[in-house]
Short mmCIF file of C-alpha atoms in Angstrom, two decimals:
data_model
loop_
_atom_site.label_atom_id
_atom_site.label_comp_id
_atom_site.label_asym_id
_atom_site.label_seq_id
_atom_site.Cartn_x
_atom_site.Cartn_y
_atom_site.Cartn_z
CA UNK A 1 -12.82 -17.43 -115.08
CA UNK A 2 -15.70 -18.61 -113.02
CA UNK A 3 -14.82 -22.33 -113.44
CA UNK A 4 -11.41 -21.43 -111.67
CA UNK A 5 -13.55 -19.37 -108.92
CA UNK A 6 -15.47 -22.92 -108.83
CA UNK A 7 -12.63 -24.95 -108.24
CA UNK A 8 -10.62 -23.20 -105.77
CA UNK A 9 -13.88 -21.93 -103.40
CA UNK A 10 -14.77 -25.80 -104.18
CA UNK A 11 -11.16 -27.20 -102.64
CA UNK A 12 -11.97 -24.74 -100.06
CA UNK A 13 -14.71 -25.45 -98.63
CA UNK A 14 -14.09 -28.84 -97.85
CA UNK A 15 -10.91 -28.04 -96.15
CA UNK A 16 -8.60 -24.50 -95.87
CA UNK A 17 -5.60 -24.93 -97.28
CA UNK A 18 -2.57 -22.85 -98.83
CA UNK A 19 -2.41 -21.93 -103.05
CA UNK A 20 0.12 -23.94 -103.08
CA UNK A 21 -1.73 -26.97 -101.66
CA UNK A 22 -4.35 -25.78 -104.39
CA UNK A 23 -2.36 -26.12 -107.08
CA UNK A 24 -0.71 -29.76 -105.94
CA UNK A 25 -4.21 -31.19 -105.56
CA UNK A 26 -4.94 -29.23 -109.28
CA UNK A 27 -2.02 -31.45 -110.17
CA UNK A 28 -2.19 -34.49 -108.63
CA UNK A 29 -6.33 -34.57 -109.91
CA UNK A 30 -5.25 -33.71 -113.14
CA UNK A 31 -8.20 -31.02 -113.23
CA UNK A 32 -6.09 -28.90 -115.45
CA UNK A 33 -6.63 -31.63 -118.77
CA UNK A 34 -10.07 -31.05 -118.24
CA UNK A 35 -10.48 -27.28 -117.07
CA UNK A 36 -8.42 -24.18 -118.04
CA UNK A 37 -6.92 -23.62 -114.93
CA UNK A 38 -2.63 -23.32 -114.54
CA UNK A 39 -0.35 -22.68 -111.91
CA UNK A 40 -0.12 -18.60 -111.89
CA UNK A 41 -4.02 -18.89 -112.31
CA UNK A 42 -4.22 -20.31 -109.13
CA UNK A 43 -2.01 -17.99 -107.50
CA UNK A 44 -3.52 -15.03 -108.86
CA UNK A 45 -6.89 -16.35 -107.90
CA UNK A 46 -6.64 -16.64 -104.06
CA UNK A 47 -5.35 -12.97 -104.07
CA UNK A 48 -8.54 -12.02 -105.94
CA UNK A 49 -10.98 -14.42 -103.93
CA UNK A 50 -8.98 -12.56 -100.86
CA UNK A 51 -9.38 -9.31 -102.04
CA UNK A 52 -13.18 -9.94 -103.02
CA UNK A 53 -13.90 -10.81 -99.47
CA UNK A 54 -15.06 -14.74 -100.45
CA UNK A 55 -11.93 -16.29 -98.90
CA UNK A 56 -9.58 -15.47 -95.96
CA UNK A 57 -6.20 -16.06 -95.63
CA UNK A 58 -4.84 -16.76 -92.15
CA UNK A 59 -0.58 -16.89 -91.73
CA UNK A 60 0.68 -19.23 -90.41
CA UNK A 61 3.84 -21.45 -89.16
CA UNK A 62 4.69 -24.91 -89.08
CA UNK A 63 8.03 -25.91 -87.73
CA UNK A 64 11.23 -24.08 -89.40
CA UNK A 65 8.84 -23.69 -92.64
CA UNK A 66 8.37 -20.37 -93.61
CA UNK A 67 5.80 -18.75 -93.53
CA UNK A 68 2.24 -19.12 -95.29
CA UNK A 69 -1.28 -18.15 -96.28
CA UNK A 70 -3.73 -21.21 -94.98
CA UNK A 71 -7.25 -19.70 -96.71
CA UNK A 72 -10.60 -20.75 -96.08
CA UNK A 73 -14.25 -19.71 -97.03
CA UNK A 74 -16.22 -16.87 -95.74
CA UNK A 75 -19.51 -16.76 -95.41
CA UNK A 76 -19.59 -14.84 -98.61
CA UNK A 77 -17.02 -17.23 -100.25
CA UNK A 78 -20.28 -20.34 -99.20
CA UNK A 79 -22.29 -18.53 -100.95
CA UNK A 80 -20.77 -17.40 -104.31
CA UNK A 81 -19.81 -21.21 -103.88
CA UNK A 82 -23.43 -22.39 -104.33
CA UNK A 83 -24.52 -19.52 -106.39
CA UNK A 84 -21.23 -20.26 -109.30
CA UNK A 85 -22.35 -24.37 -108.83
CA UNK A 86 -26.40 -23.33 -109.35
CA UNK A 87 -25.03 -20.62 -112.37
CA UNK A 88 -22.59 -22.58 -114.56
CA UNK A 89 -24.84 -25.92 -113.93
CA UNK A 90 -27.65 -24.12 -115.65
CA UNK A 91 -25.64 -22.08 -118.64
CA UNK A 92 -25.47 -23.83 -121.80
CA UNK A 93 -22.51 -26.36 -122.20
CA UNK A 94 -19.83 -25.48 -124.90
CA UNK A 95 -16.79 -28.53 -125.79
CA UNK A 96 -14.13 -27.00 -127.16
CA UNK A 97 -11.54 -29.04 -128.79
CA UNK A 98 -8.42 -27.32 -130.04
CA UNK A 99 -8.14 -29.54 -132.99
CA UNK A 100 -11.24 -28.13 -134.41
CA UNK A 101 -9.25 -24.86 -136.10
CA UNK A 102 -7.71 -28.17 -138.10
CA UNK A 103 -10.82 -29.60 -139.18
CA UNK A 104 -12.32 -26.46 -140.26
CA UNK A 105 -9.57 -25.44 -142.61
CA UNK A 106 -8.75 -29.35 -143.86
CA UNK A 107 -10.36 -28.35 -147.16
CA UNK A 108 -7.74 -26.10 -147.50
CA UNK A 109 -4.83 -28.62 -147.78
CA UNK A 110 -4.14 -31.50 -150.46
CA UNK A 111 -5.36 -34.52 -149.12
CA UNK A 112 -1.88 -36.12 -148.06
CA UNK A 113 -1.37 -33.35 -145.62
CA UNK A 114 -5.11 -33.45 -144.83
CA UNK A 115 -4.34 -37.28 -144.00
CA UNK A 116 -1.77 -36.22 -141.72
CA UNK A 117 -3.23 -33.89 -140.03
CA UNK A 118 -6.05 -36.20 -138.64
CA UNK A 119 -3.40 -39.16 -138.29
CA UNK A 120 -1.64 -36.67 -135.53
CA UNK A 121 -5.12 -35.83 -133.83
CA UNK A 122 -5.30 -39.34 -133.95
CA UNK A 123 -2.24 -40.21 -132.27
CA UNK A 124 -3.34 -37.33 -129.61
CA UNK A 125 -6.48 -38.89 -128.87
CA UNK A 126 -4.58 -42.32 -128.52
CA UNK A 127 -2.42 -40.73 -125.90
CA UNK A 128 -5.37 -39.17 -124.48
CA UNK A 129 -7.39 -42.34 -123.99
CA UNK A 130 -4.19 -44.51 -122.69
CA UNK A 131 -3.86 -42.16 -120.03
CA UNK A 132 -7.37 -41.80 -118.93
CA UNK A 133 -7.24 -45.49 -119.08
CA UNK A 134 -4.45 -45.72 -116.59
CA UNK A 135 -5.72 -43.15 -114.42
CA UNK A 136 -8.99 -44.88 -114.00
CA UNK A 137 -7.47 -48.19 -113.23
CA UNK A 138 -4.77 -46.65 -111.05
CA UNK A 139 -7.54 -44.54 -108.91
CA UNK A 140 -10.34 -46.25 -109.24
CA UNK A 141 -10.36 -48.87 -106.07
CA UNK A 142 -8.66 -45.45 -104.07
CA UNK A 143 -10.69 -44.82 -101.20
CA UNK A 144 -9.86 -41.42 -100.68
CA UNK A 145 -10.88 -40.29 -104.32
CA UNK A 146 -14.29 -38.97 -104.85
CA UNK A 147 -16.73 -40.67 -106.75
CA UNK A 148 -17.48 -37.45 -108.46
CA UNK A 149 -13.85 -37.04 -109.87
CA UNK A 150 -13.93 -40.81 -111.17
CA UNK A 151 -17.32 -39.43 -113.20
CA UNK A 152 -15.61 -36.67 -114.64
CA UNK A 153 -12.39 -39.94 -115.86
CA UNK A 154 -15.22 -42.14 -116.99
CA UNK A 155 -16.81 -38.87 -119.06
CA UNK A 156 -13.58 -38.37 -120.64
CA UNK A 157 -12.69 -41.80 -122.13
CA UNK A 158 -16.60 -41.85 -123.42
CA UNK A 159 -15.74 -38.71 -125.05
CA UNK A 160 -12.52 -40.19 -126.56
CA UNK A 161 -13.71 -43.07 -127.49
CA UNK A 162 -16.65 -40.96 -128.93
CA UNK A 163 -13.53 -38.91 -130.75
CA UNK A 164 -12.18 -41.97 -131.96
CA UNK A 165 -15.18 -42.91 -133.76
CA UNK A 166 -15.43 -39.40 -135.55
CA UNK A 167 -11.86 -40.15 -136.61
CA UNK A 168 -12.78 -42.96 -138.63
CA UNK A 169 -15.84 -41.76 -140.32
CA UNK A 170 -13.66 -38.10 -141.65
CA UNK A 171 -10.76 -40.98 -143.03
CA UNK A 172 -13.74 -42.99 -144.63
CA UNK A 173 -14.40 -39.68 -146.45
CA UNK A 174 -10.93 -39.27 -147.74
CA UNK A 175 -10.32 -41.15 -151.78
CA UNK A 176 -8.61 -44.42 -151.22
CA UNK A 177 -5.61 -44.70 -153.13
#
């Protein structure tokens, strides 16, 4: 859960902000398609981060809107900040890709469904990479998006297109017909 701690005390401390203005910039970034983070997650997080003593939540009112939690760092929120960005930075870097617990047990099918299998983690990917696509030309001359999040777009399609190439060399292995 760490990389959640990461992103919210990240959001944080460049501006306070209520969960739910967490979880629309989660959204609108698209952070969850590269990060497990959801909705609830987010939620539940503040509370903890709260509760923890990293973050505090201040109520407040705007107009006839109800009420709500605005949080924002603590001094011991800045610095579990730097010490999760110093931590995960240096751990070891694992890529999991769902689609693996296919490819491990492909030997197990006849090679028809084994050639269907990878023709729908194909399709996937192509979905993947048209997206990433159009999310890098839509954002990428926007001002107000950090370079840093354009890195992370740019790291994705080289990792599809990376995919894509895999693709081809496990259908070069299958008997042509």
């Amino acid at each position: 859960m760490a990389a959640i701690d990461l992103i919210v005390l990240g959001m944080l401390k460049k501006e306070p902000m209520s969960a739910y203005d967490i979880q629309k910039l989660v959204e609108y970034r698209n952070i969850s398609k590269w990060v497990k983070i959801s909705t609830p997650s987010i939620y539940k997080k503040t509370i903890q981060l709260e509760e923890k003593g990293l973050i505090k939540g201040d109520i407040v009112k705007e107009g006839k809107m109800p009420e709500k939690a605005v949080y924002s760092l603590t001094d011991a929120g800045e610095k579990e900040f730097e010490r999760l960005m110093l931590e995960i930075s240096s751990n070891p870097i694992h890529i999991f890709l769902d689609f693996n617990a296919v490819i491990v047990n492909l030997d197990s099918l006849p090679v028809e469904m084994q050639k269907s299998c990878i023709a729908g983690i194909e399709r996937n990917i192509e979905i993947l990479k048209s997206y990433i696509k159009e999310n890098i030309s839509e954002k990428e001359d926007m001002s107000e998006i950090p370079e840093t999040g354009m890195a992370v777009l740019r790291q994705q399609l080289i990792l599809v297109e990376a995919i894509e190439k895999w693709i081809v060399s496990i259908r070069e292995k299958f008997p042509r017909e």
